[in-house]
mmCIF file of N, CA and C in Angstrom:
data_model
loop_
_atom_site.group_PDB
_atom_site.id
_atom_site.type_symbol
_atom_site.label_atom_id
_atom_site.label_comp_id
_atom_site.label_asym_id
_atom_site.label_seq_id
_atom_site.Cartn_x
_atom_site.Cartn_y
_atom_site.Cartn_z
ATOM 1 N N MET A 1 -36.911 -10.774 -45.356
ATOM 2 C CA MET A 1 -35.800 -11.716 -45.435
ATOM 3 C C MET A 1 -34.839 -11.436 -44.278
ATOM 4 N N THR A 2 -34.453 -12.493 -43.599
ATOM 5 C CA THR A 2 -33.596 -12.346 -42.434
ATOM 6 C C THR A 2 -32.151 -12.714 -42.767
ATOM 7 N N ASP A 3 -31.233 -12.126 -42.031
ATOM 8 C CA ASP A 3 -29.831 -12.470 -42.207
ATOM 9 C C ASP A 3 -29.353 -13.370 -41.079
ATOM 10 N N ASP A 4 -30.291 -13.891 -40.302
ATOM 11 C CA ASP A 4 -29.941 -14.765 -39.197
ATOM 12 C C ASP A 4 -29.658 -16.174 -39.699
ATOM 13 N N ALA A 5 -28.761 -16.833 -38.986
ATOM 14 C CA ALA A 5 -28.559 -18.262 -39.192
ATOM 15 C C ALA A 5 -29.700 -18.961 -38.458
ATOM 16 N N TYR A 6 -29.821 -20.262 -38.647
ATOM 17 C CA TYR A 6 -30.884 -21.000 -37.984
ATOM 18 C C TYR A 6 -30.346 -22.204 -37.253
ATOM 19 N N LEU A 7 -30.742 -22.310 -35.995
ATOM 20 C CA LEU A 7 -30.576 -23.536 -35.235
ATOM 21 C C LEU A 7 -31.829 -24.342 -35.489
ATOM 22 N N PHE A 8 -31.693 -25.633 -35.622
ATOM 23 C CA PHE A 8 -32.880 -26.466 -35.778
ATOM 24 C C PHE A 8 -32.581 -27.873 -35.281
ATOM 25 N N LEU A 9 -33.650 -28.592 -35.026
ATOM 26 C CA LEU A 9 -33.528 -29.964 -34.560
ATOM 27 C C LEU A 9 -34.017 -30.904 -35.645
ATOM 28 N N LEU A 10 -33.213 -31.901 -35.929
ATOM 29 C CA LEU A 10 -33.589 -32.924 -36.893
ATOM 30 C C LEU A 10 -34.327 -34.054 -36.188
ATOM 31 N N ASP A 11 -35.205 -34.704 -36.930
ATOM 32 C CA ASP A 11 -35.859 -35.889 -36.382
ATOM 33 C C ASP A 11 -34.862 -37.029 -36.268
ATOM 34 N N ASP A 12 -33.914 -37.072 -37.208
ATOM 35 C CA ASP A 12 -32.927 -38.151 -37.278
ATOM 36 C C ASP A 12 -31.534 -37.545 -37.161
ATOM 37 N N GLY A 13 -30.801 -37.879 -36.096
ATOM 38 C CA GLY A 13 -29.462 -37.345 -35.869
ATOM 39 C C GLY A 13 -28.434 -37.826 -36.871
ATOM 40 N N ALA A 14 -28.772 -38.820 -37.675
ATOM 41 C CA ALA A 14 -27.820 -39.360 -38.647
ATOM 42 C C ALA A 14 -27.820 -38.568 -39.953
ATOM 43 N N THR A 15 -28.798 -37.699 -40.147
ATOM 44 C CA THR A 15 -28.881 -36.909 -41.369
ATOM 45 C C THR A 15 -27.760 -35.878 -41.401
ATOM 46 N N ALA A 16 -27.089 -35.780 -42.546
ATOM 47 C CA ALA A 16 -25.987 -34.815 -42.696
ATOM 48 C C ALA A 16 -26.522 -33.525 -43.306
ATOM 49 N N LEU A 17 -27.116 -32.694 -42.470
ATOM 50 C CA LEU A 17 -27.657 -31.418 -42.919
ATOM 51 C C LEU A 17 -27.162 -30.345 -41.970
ATOM 52 N N GLY A 18 -26.647 -29.266 -42.510
ATOM 53 C CA GLY A 18 -26.110 -28.217 -41.664
ATOM 54 C C GLY A 18 -24.859 -28.693 -40.949
ATOM 55 N N VAL A 19 -24.559 -28.064 -39.837
ATOM 56 C CA VAL A 19 -23.377 -28.392 -39.060
ATOM 57 C C VAL A 19 -23.767 -28.401 -37.586
ATOM 58 N N ALA A 20 -23.147 -29.280 -36.822
ATOM 59 C CA ALA A 20 -23.380 -29.297 -35.383
ATOM 60 C C ALA A 20 -22.733 -28.054 -34.772
ATOM 61 N N PRO A 21 -23.475 -27.254 -34.024
ATOM 62 C CA PRO A 21 -22.881 -26.048 -33.436
ATOM 63 C C PRO A 21 -21.630 -26.341 -32.614
ATOM 64 N N ALA A 22 -21.609 -27.465 -31.929
ATOM 65 C CA ALA A 22 -20.444 -27.818 -31.117
ATOM 66 C C ALA A 22 -19.193 -28.001 -31.973
ATOM 67 N N ALA A 23 -19.359 -28.393 -33.232
ATOM 68 C CA ALA A 23 -18.211 -28.603 -34.125
ATOM 69 C C ALA A 23 -17.594 -27.294 -34.593
ATOM 70 N N VAL A 24 -18.357 -26.216 -34.528
ATOM 71 C CA VAL A 24 -17.905 -24.915 -35.031
ATOM 72 C C VAL A 24 -17.055 -24.175 -34.007
ATOM 73 N N GLY A 25 -17.154 -24.561 -32.753
ATOM 74 C CA GLY A 25 -16.444 -23.844 -31.698
ATOM 75 C C GLY A 25 -17.390 -22.909 -30.974
ATOM 76 N N ASP A 26 -16.843 -22.036 -30.176
ATOM 77 C CA ASP A 26 -17.665 -21.126 -29.381
ATOM 78 C C ASP A 26 -18.488 -20.202 -30.268
ATOM 79 N N LEU A 27 -19.785 -20.175 -30.000
ATOM 80 C CA LEU A 27 -20.705 -19.261 -30.666
ATOM 81 C C LEU A 27 -21.412 -18.466 -29.578
ATOM 82 N N ALA A 28 -21.333 -17.161 -29.652
ATOM 83 C CA ALA A 28 -21.920 -16.307 -28.621
ATOM 84 C C ALA A 28 -23.409 -16.577 -28.439
ATOM 85 N N CYS A 29 -24.109 -16.870 -29.500
ATOM 86 C CA CYS A 29 -25.557 -17.076 -29.415
ATOM 87 C C CYS A 29 -25.925 -18.271 -28.542
ATOM 88 N N MET A 30 -25.034 -19.245 -28.428
ATOM 89 C CA MET A 30 -25.349 -20.453 -27.660
ATOM 90 C C MET A 30 -25.465 -20.170 -26.166
ATOM 91 N N ASP A 31 -24.897 -19.069 -25.710
ATOM 92 C CA ASP A 31 -24.960 -18.708 -24.295
ATOM 93 C C ASP A 31 -26.062 -17.701 -23.984
ATOM 94 N N THR A 32 -26.902 -17.403 -24.955
ATOM 95 C CA THR A 32 -27.961 -16.424 -24.719
ATOM 96 C C THR A 32 -29.149 -17.093 -24.034
ATOM 97 N N PRO A 33 -29.894 -16.315 -23.248
ATOM 98 C CA PRO A 33 -31.088 -16.873 -22.603
ATOM 99 C C PRO A 33 -32.095 -17.431 -23.613
ATOM 100 N N ALA A 34 -32.205 -16.778 -24.783
ATOM 101 C CA ALA A 34 -33.168 -17.236 -25.783
ATOM 102 C C ALA A 34 -32.826 -18.637 -26.282
ATOM 103 N N VAL A 35 -31.558 -18.868 -26.583
ATOM 104 C CA VAL A 35 -31.160 -20.192 -27.086
ATOM 105 C C VAL A 35 -31.273 -21.229 -25.978
ATOM 106 N N ARG A 36 -30.823 -20.894 -24.780
ATOM 107 C CA ARG A 36 -30.923 -21.857 -23.680
ATOM 108 C C ARG A 36 -32.385 -22.214 -23.402
ATOM 109 N N ALA A 37 -33.265 -21.217 -23.424
ATOM 110 C CA ALA A 37 -34.693 -21.474 -23.191
ATOM 111 C C ALA A 37 -35.278 -22.332 -24.310
ATOM 112 N N TRP A 38 -34.885 -22.048 -25.546
ATOM 113 C CA TRP A 38 -35.384 -22.824 -26.681
ATOM 114 C C TRP A 38 -34.928 -24.275 -26.576
ATOM 115 N N LEU A 39 -33.651 -24.473 -26.234
ATOM 116 C CA LEU A 39 -33.144 -25.836 -26.069
ATOM 117 C C LEU A 39 -33.880 -26.557 -24.944
ATOM 118 N N ASP A 40 -34.080 -25.864 -23.831
ATOM 119 C CA ASP A 40 -34.824 -26.465 -22.711
ATOM 120 C C ASP A 40 -36.236 -26.845 -23.146
ATOM 121 N N ALA A 41 -36.904 -25.954 -23.866
ATOM 122 C CA ALA A 41 -38.273 -26.211 -24.320
ATOM 123 C C ALA A 41 -38.337 -27.414 -25.265
ATOM 124 N N GLN A 42 -37.238 -27.641 -25.996
ATOM 125 C CA GLN A 42 -37.197 -28.762 -26.937
ATOM 126 C C GLN A 42 -36.703 -30.048 -26.270
ATOM 127 N N GLY A 43 -36.275 -29.927 -25.006
ATOM 128 C CA GLY A 43 -35.716 -31.093 -24.317
ATOM 129 C C GLY A 43 -34.395 -31.503 -24.929
ATOM 130 N N SER A 44 -33.624 -30.530 -25.367
ATOM 131 C CA SER A 44 -32.364 -30.803 -26.052
ATOM 132 C C SER A 44 -31.215 -30.079 -25.347
ATOM 133 N N THR A 45 -30.016 -30.358 -25.830
ATOM 134 C CA THR A 45 -28.819 -29.701 -25.300
ATOM 135 C C THR A 45 -27.998 -29.151 -26.458
ATOM 136 N N ALA A 46 -27.030 -28.313 -26.137
ATOM 137 C CA ALA A 46 -26.167 -27.715 -27.160
ATOM 138 C C ALA A 46 -25.277 -28.753 -27.830
ATOM 139 N N THR A 47 -25.113 -29.915 -27.226
ATOM 140 C CA THR A 47 -24.243 -30.950 -27.804
ATOM 141 C C THR A 47 -25.030 -32.098 -28.432
ATOM 142 N N SER A 48 -26.328 -31.955 -28.533
ATOM 143 C CA SER A 48 -27.157 -33.004 -29.123
ATOM 144 C C SER A 48 -26.777 -33.235 -30.583
ATOM 145 N N PRO A 49 -26.678 -34.502 -31.010
ATOM 146 C CA PRO A 49 -26.385 -34.774 -32.424
ATOM 147 C C PRO A 49 -27.533 -34.354 -33.344
ATOM 148 N N ARG A 50 -28.712 -34.123 -32.790
ATOM 149 C CA ARG A 50 -29.860 -33.674 -33.580
ATOM 150 C C ARG A 50 -29.852 -32.169 -33.817
ATOM 151 N N LEU A 51 -29.056 -31.424 -33.022
ATOM 152 C CA LEU A 51 -29.012 -29.967 -33.146
ATOM 153 C C LEU A 51 -28.089 -29.582 -34.291
ATOM 154 N N ARG A 52 -28.609 -28.785 -35.200
ATOM 155 C CA ARG A 52 -27.844 -28.381 -36.379
ATOM 156 C C ARG A 52 -27.955 -26.877 -36.569
ATOM 157 N N LEU A 53 -27.057 -26.334 -37.374
ATOM 158 C CA LEU A 53 -26.990 -24.906 -37.641
ATOM 159 C C LEU A 53 -26.717 -24.704 -39.123
ATOM 160 N N VAL A 54 -27.432 -23.766 -39.723
ATOM 161 C CA VAL A 54 -27.189 -23.417 -41.126
ATOM 162 C C VAL A 54 -27.038 -21.905 -41.236
ATOM 163 N N PRO A 55 -26.210 -21.450 -42.193
ATOM 164 C CA PRO A 55 -26.092 -20.009 -42.437
ATOM 165 C C PRO A 55 -27.360 -19.492 -43.114
ATOM 166 N N PRO A 56 -27.544 -18.180 -43.153
ATOM 167 C CA PRO A 56 -28.779 -17.611 -43.722
ATOM 168 C C PRO A 56 -29.113 -18.103 -45.122
ATOM 169 N N GLU A 57 -28.109 -18.229 -45.972
ATOM 170 C CA GLU A 57 -28.376 -18.622 -47.363
ATOM 171 C C GLU A 57 -28.811 -20.074 -47.503
ATOM 172 N N GLU A 58 -28.684 -20.862 -46.439
ATOM 173 C CA GLU A 58 -29.065 -22.276 -46.478
ATOM 174 C C GLU A 58 -30.350 -22.557 -45.709
ATOM 175 N N ARG A 59 -31.040 -21.509 -45.233
ATOM 176 C CA ARG A 59 -32.213 -21.741 -44.392
ATOM 177 C C ARG A 59 -33.309 -22.511 -45.114
ATOM 178 N N GLY A 60 -33.333 -22.452 -46.428
ATOM 179 C CA GLY A 60 -34.312 -23.214 -47.195
ATOM 180 C C GLY A 60 -34.109 -24.716 -47.079
ATOM 181 N N ALA A 61 -32.945 -25.143 -46.633
ATOM 182 C CA ALA A 61 -32.657 -26.566 -46.481
ATOM 183 C C ALA A 61 -33.214 -27.135 -45.178
ATOM 184 N N VAL A 62 -33.638 -26.256 -44.269
ATOM 185 C CA VAL A 62 -34.204 -26.725 -43.002
ATOM 186 C C VAL A 62 -35.502 -27.459 -43.325
ATOM 187 N N PRO A 63 -35.614 -28.706 -42.880
ATOM 188 C CA PRO A 63 -36.813 -29.484 -43.203
ATOM 189 C C PRO A 63 -38.099 -28.818 -42.724
ATOM 190 N N GLU A 64 -39.128 -28.937 -43.534
ATOM 191 C CA GLU A 64 -40.449 -28.409 -43.195
ATOM 192 C C GLU A 64 -40.892 -29.030 -41.877
ATOM 193 N N GLY A 65 -41.358 -28.201 -40.973
ATOM 194 C CA GLY A 65 -41.853 -28.693 -39.695
ATOM 195 C C GLY A 65 -40.791 -28.889 -38.624
ATOM 196 N N ALA A 66 -39.513 -28.717 -38.983
ATOM 197 C CA ALA A 66 -38.449 -28.874 -37.982
ATOM 198 C C ALA A 66 -38.513 -27.711 -37.001
ATOM 199 N N GLU A 67 -38.281 -28.000 -35.736
ATOM 200 C CA GLU A 67 -38.202 -26.942 -34.746
ATOM 201 C C GLU A 67 -36.981 -26.105 -35.074
ATOM 202 N N ARG A 68 -37.156 -24.792 -35.190
ATOM 203 C CA ARG A 68 -36.063 -23.910 -35.603
ATOM 204 C C ARG A 68 -36.061 -22.626 -34.808
ATOM 205 N N LEU A 69 -34.879 -22.010 -34.749
ATOM 206 C CA LEU A 69 -34.727 -20.742 -34.043
ATOM 207 C C LEU A 69 -33.717 -19.892 -34.800
ATOM 208 N N PRO A 70 -34.110 -18.666 -35.219
ATOM 209 C CA PRO A 70 -33.127 -17.780 -35.856
ATOM 210 C C PRO A 70 -32.135 -17.283 -34.809
ATOM 211 N N VAL A 71 -30.851 -17.285 -35.176
ATOM 212 C CA VAL A 71 -29.805 -16.817 -34.262
ATOM 213 C C VAL A 71 -28.851 -15.904 -35.017
ATOM 214 N N PRO A 72 -28.442 -14.803 -34.376
ATOM 215 C CA PRO A 72 -27.475 -13.914 -35.023
ATOM 216 C C PRO A 72 -26.061 -14.465 -34.829
ATOM 217 N N LEU A 73 -25.273 -14.402 -35.877
ATOM 218 C CA LEU A 73 -23.863 -14.782 -35.809
ATOM 219 C C LEU A 73 -23.044 -13.603 -36.296
ATOM 220 N N ASN A 74 -21.875 -13.391 -35.671
ATOM 221 C CA ASN A 74 -21.008 -12.337 -36.185
ATOM 222 C C ASN A 74 -20.286 -12.866 -37.426
ATOM 223 N N GLU A 75 -19.570 -12.005 -38.097
ATOM 224 C CA GLU A 75 -18.924 -12.363 -39.366
ATOM 225 C C GLU A 75 -17.962 -13.549 -39.216
ATOM 226 N N GLU A 76 -17.189 -13.542 -38.142
ATOM 227 C CA GLU A 76 -16.211 -14.624 -37.932
ATOM 228 C C GLU A 76 -16.914 -15.944 -37.643
ATOM 229 N N GLU A 77 -17.976 -15.921 -36.841
ATOM 230 C CA GLU A 77 -18.727 -17.144 -36.541
ATOM 231 C C GLU A 77 -19.386 -17.686 -37.808
ATOM 232 N N LEU A 78 -19.968 -16.803 -38.587
ATOM 233 C CA LEU A 78 -20.611 -17.209 -39.832
ATOM 234 C C LEU A 78 -19.601 -17.822 -40.790
ATOM 235 N N SER A 79 -18.412 -17.256 -40.837
ATOM 236 C CA SER A 79 -17.356 -17.806 -41.685
ATOM 237 C C SER A 79 -17.005 -19.224 -41.258
ATOM 238 N N ARG A 80 -16.931 -19.462 -39.949
ATOM 239 C CA ARG A 80 -16.624 -20.811 -39.447
ATOM 240 C C ARG A 80 -17.724 -21.796 -39.784
ATOM 241 N N VAL A 81 -18.984 -21.365 -39.678
ATOM 242 C CA VAL A 81 -20.105 -22.242 -40.029
ATOM 243 C C VAL A 81 -20.010 -22.630 -41.503
ATOM 244 N N ARG A 82 -19.798 -21.636 -42.349
ATOM 245 C CA ARG A 82 -19.699 -21.906 -43.787
ATOM 246 C C ARG A 82 -18.522 -22.823 -44.097
ATOM 247 N N GLN A 83 -17.421 -22.618 -43.420
ATOM 248 C CA GLN A 83 -16.239 -23.438 -43.654
ATOM 249 C C GLN A 83 -16.502 -24.886 -43.260
ATOM 250 N N HIS A 84 -17.204 -25.105 -42.154
ATOM 251 C CA HIS A 84 -17.512 -26.470 -41.726
ATOM 252 C C HIS A 84 -18.513 -27.147 -42.656
ATOM 253 N N MET A 85 -19.320 -26.356 -43.324
ATOM 254 C CA MET A 85 -20.308 -26.924 -44.246
ATOM 255 C C MET A 85 -19.736 -27.191 -45.629
ATOM 256 N N ALA A 86 -18.616 -26.603 -45.952
ATOM 257 C CA ALA A 86 -18.038 -26.748 -47.286
ATOM 258 C C ALA A 86 -17.565 -28.185 -47.513
ATOM 259 N N PRO A 87 -17.634 -28.643 -48.745
ATOM 260 C CA PRO A 87 -17.105 -29.975 -49.053
ATOM 261 C C PRO A 87 -15.627 -30.052 -48.658
ATOM 262 N N ALA A 88 -15.193 -31.226 -48.250
ATOM 263 C CA ALA A 88 -13.821 -31.421 -47.765
ATOM 264 C C ALA A 88 -12.775 -30.939 -48.767
ATOM 265 N N VAL A 89 -13.055 -31.059 -50.047
ATOM 266 C CA VAL A 89 -12.100 -30.640 -51.064
ATOM 267 C C VAL A 89 -11.907 -29.125 -51.044
ATOM 268 N N HIS A 90 -12.894 -28.384 -50.542
ATOM 269 C CA HIS A 90 -12.789 -26.926 -50.480
ATOM 270 C C HIS A 90 -11.995 -26.441 -49.279
ATOM 271 N N ALA A 91 -11.951 -27.234 -48.228
ATOM 272 C CA ALA A 91 -11.376 -26.785 -46.958
ATOM 273 C C ALA A 91 -9.959 -26.220 -47.082
ATOM 274 N N PRO A 92 -9.016 -26.909 -47.745
ATOM 275 C CA PRO A 92 -7.654 -26.360 -47.795
ATOM 276 C C PRO A 92 -7.573 -25.008 -48.504
ATOM 277 N N VAL A 93 -8.269 -24.862 -49.607
ATOM 278 C CA VAL A 93 -8.196 -23.600 -50.334
ATOM 279 C C VAL A 93 -8.961 -22.504 -49.590
ATOM 280 N N GLU A 94 -10.033 -22.859 -48.888
ATOM 281 C CA GLU A 94 -10.732 -21.861 -48.092
ATOM 282 C C GLU A 94 -9.853 -21.369 -46.952
ATOM 283 N N GLU A 95 -9.067 -22.254 -46.366
ATOM 284 C CA GLU A 95 -8.114 -21.838 -45.323
ATOM 285 C C GLU A 95 -7.101 -20.847 -45.893
ATOM 286 N N GLU A 96 -6.611 -21.118 -47.092
ATOM 287 C CA GLU A 96 -5.657 -20.205 -47.733
ATOM 288 C C GLU A 96 -6.297 -18.850 -48.018
ATOM 289 N N LEU A 97 -7.545 -18.875 -48.507
ATOM 290 C CA LEU A 97 -8.242 -17.619 -48.790
ATOM 291 C C LEU A 97 -8.460 -16.816 -47.511
ATOM 292 N N LEU A 98 -8.810 -17.502 -46.429
ATOM 293 C CA LEU A 98 -9.005 -16.818 -45.160
ATOM 294 C C LEU A 98 -7.694 -16.218 -44.667
ATOM 295 N N ALA A 99 -6.608 -16.965 -44.779
ATOM 296 C CA ALA A 99 -5.300 -16.455 -44.364
ATOM 297 C C ALA A 99 -4.915 -15.244 -45.214
ATOM 298 N N TYR A 100 -5.199 -15.304 -46.510
ATOM 299 C CA TYR A 100 -4.905 -14.181 -47.393
ATOM 300 C C TYR A 100 -5.697 -12.946 -46.966
ATOM 301 N N ARG A 101 -6.981 -13.151 -46.670
ATOM 302 C CA ARG A 101 -7.804 -12.021 -46.248
ATOM 303 C C ARG A 101 -7.229 -11.378 -44.999
ATOM 304 N N HIS A 102 -6.820 -12.207 -44.052
ATOM 305 C CA HIS A 102 -6.263 -11.659 -42.811
ATOM 306 C C HIS A 102 -4.932 -10.952 -43.061
ATOM 307 N N SER A 103 -4.147 -11.467 -43.990
ATOM 308 C CA SER A 103 -2.869 -10.809 -44.261
ATOM 309 C C SER A 103 -3.061 -9.517 -45.045
ATOM 310 N N ALA A 104 -4.143 -9.414 -45.797
ATOM 311 C CA ALA A 104 -4.404 -8.210 -46.586
ATOM 312 C C ALA A 104 -5.089 -7.116 -45.757
ATOM 313 N N ASP A 105 -5.658 -7.494 -44.599
ATOM 314 C CA ASP A 105 -6.281 -6.489 -43.741
ATOM 315 C C ASP A 105 -5.233 -5.460 -43.323
ATOM 316 N N GLY A 106 -5.544 -4.211 -43.464
ATOM 317 C CA GLY A 106 -4.626 -3.156 -43.051
ATOM 318 C C GLY A 106 -3.490 -2.901 -44.023
ATOM 319 N N ARG A 107 -3.578 -3.468 -45.206
ATOM 320 C CA ARG A 107 -2.505 -3.326 -46.187
ATOM 321 C C ARG A 107 -2.211 -1.873 -46.509
ATOM 322 N N ASP A 108 -3.239 -1.086 -46.791
ATOM 323 C CA ASP A 108 -3.018 0.309 -47.166
ATOM 324 C C ASP A 108 -2.410 1.111 -46.024
ATOM 325 N N ASP A 109 -2.823 0.806 -44.799
ATOM 326 C CA ASP A 109 -2.241 1.493 -43.656
ATOM 327 C C ASP A 109 -0.762 1.150 -43.529
ATOM 328 N N LEU A 110 -0.422 -0.120 -43.718
ATOM 329 C CA LEU A 110 0.976 -0.534 -43.639
ATOM 330 C C LEU A 110 1.807 0.140 -44.735
ATOM 331 N N ILE A 111 1.275 0.177 -45.942
ATOM 332 C CA ILE A 111 1.987 0.853 -47.035
ATOM 333 C C ILE A 111 2.162 2.328 -46.709
ATOM 334 N N GLY A 112 1.114 2.957 -46.193
ATOM 335 C CA GLY A 112 1.198 4.370 -45.819
ATOM 336 C C GLY A 112 2.254 4.612 -44.745
ATOM 337 N N ARG A 113 2.339 3.725 -43.769
ATOM 338 C CA ARG A 113 3.355 3.878 -42.714
ATOM 339 C C ARG A 113 4.754 3.709 -43.292
ATOM 340 N N ALA A 114 4.902 2.746 -44.233
ATOM 341 C CA ALA A 114 6.216 2.546 -44.859
ATOM 342 C C ALA A 114 6.626 3.796 -45.632
ATOM 343 N N LEU A 115 5.692 4.359 -46.354
ATOM 344 C CA LEU A 115 5.984 5.584 -47.091
ATOM 345 C C LEU A 115 6.333 6.721 -46.144
ATOM 346 N N ALA A 116 5.615 6.800 -45.032
ATOM 347 C CA ALA A 116 5.834 7.883 -44.069
ATOM 348 C C ALA A 116 7.232 7.836 -43.446
ATOM 349 N N VAL A 117 7.796 6.633 -43.306
ATOM 350 C CA VAL A 117 9.144 6.542 -42.724
ATOM 351 C C VAL A 117 10.227 6.566 -43.798
ATOM 352 N N GLY A 118 9.799 6.691 -45.077
ATOM 353 C CA GLY A 118 10.778 6.877 -46.136
ATOM 354 C C GLY A 118 11.109 5.661 -46.990
ATOM 355 N N VAL A 119 10.366 4.567 -46.856
ATOM 356 C CA VAL A 119 10.621 3.423 -47.747
ATOM 357 C C VAL A 119 10.172 3.843 -49.145
ATOM 358 N N PRO A 120 11.053 3.727 -50.141
ATOM 359 C CA PRO A 120 10.687 4.149 -51.498
ATOM 360 C C PRO A 120 9.564 3.277 -52.078
ATOM 361 N N PRO A 121 8.680 3.888 -52.864
ATOM 362 C CA PRO A 121 7.563 3.133 -53.446
ATOM 363 C C PRO A 121 8.002 1.894 -54.219
ATOM 364 N N HIS A 122 9.102 1.994 -54.988
ATOM 365 C CA HIS A 122 9.523 0.820 -55.762
ATOM 366 C C HIS A 122 9.939 -0.329 -54.843
ATOM 367 N N ARG A 123 10.478 -0.004 -53.676
ATOM 368 C CA ARG A 123 10.884 -1.045 -52.730
ATOM 369 C C ARG A 123 9.648 -1.700 -52.097
ATOM 370 N N ILE A 124 8.615 -0.904 -51.830
ATOM 371 C CA ILE A 124 7.366 -1.455 -51.297
ATOM 372 C C ILE A 124 6.765 -2.430 -52.304
ATOM 373 N N VAL A 125 6.792 -2.044 -53.592
ATOM 374 C CA VAL A 125 6.292 -2.932 -54.645
ATOM 375 C C VAL A 125 7.090 -4.235 -54.653
ATOM 376 N N GLU A 126 8.412 -4.143 -54.548
ATOM 377 C CA GLU A 126 9.262 -5.334 -54.538
ATOM 378 C C GLU A 126 8.955 -6.233 -53.338
ATOM 379 N N LEU A 127 8.794 -5.630 -52.176
ATOM 380 C CA LEU A 127 8.588 -6.406 -50.956
ATOM 381 C C LEU A 127 7.198 -7.024 -50.842
ATOM 382 N N THR A 128 6.195 -6.299 -51.320
ATOM 383 C CA THR A 128 4.816 -6.762 -51.140
ATOM 384 C C THR A 128 4.243 -7.481 -52.347
ATOM 385 N N GLY A 129 4.771 -7.162 -53.514
ATOM 386 C CA GLY A 129 4.200 -7.739 -54.725
ATOM 387 C C GLY A 129 2.921 -7.056 -55.171
ATOM 388 N N VAL A 130 2.549 -5.964 -54.506
ATOM 389 C CA VAL A 130 1.346 -5.245 -54.917
ATOM 390 C C VAL A 130 1.643 -4.400 -56.142
ATOM 391 N N ASP A 131 0.602 -4.071 -56.834
ATOM 392 C CA ASP A 131 0.693 -3.239 -58.018
ATOM 393 C C ASP A 131 1.182 -1.843 -57.618
ATOM 394 N N PRO A 132 2.030 -1.211 -58.450
ATOM 395 C CA PRO A 132 2.479 0.153 -58.136
ATOM 396 C C PRO A 132 1.316 1.132 -57.925
ATOM 397 N N ALA A 133 0.211 0.919 -58.623
ATOM 398 C CA ALA A 133 -0.954 1.797 -58.458
ATOM 399 C C ALA A 133 -1.515 1.701 -57.040
ATOM 400 N N THR A 134 -1.394 0.533 -56.425
ATOM 401 C CA THR A 134 -1.851 0.356 -55.048
ATOM 402 C C THR A 134 -1.005 1.200 -54.100
ATOM 403 N N VAL A 135 0.302 1.218 -54.346
ATOM 404 C CA VAL A 135 1.190 2.023 -53.512
ATOM 405 C C VAL A 135 0.872 3.503 -53.708
ATOM 406 N N THR A 136 0.640 3.896 -54.942
ATOM 407 C CA THR A 136 0.283 5.289 -55.226
ATOM 408 C C THR A 136 -1.010 5.665 -54.540
ATOM 409 N N ALA A 137 -2.000 4.781 -54.575
ATOM 410 C CA ALA A 137 -3.298 5.041 -53.927
ATOM 411 C C ALA A 137 -3.122 5.162 -52.420
ATOM 412 N N ALA A 138 -2.297 4.295 -51.839
ATOM 413 C CA ALA A 138 -2.059 4.359 -50.390
ATOM 414 C C ALA A 138 -1.353 5.658 -50.028
ATOM 415 N N ALA A 139 -0.457 6.110 -50.901
ATOM 416 C CA ALA A 139 0.259 7.360 -50.660
ATOM 417 C C ALA A 139 -0.707 8.542 -50.691
ATOM 418 N N GLY A 140 -1.727 8.458 -51.520
ATOM 419 C CA GLY A 140 -2.706 9.528 -51.613
ATOM 420 C C GLY A 140 -3.546 9.649 -50.362
ATOM 421 N N GLY A 141 -3.656 8.561 -49.602
ATOM 422 C CA GLY A 141 -4.429 8.587 -48.379
ATOM 423 C C GLY A 141 -3.661 9.189 -47.223
ATOM 424 N N ARG A 142 -2.415 9.520 -47.425
ATOM 425 C CA ARG A 142 -1.569 10.063 -46.342
ATOM 426 C C ARG A 142 -1.517 11.551 -46.425
#
């Protein structure tokens, strides 16, 4: 089982399957010799409406017999692909979840730094809204 996403070409550009790589933004894999050679061999381009991309968990949706190429995506690229594939009703809440994840990154380090400069634990709880046990756990890491 592979964890690669798949580029593939549809017979009909009007089919709504996967996402157009151009719609996702810059993807490192699109500039690789392997992808460029594959596109050349297929007589296609990176902006073709027939070119589609699916994340690993959706590879079963690639039509039987479709020309396909496994491509590695980093975590951020894969997140963008999944976000573009999500139903429109999911998009706003997925944006909020992504923003939350980014704001929570480094939380324990920030709490530890606050404790190190003398901010009292109860004040950290008030300012961050985190559980007091989280502050205690962060303090234990210092």
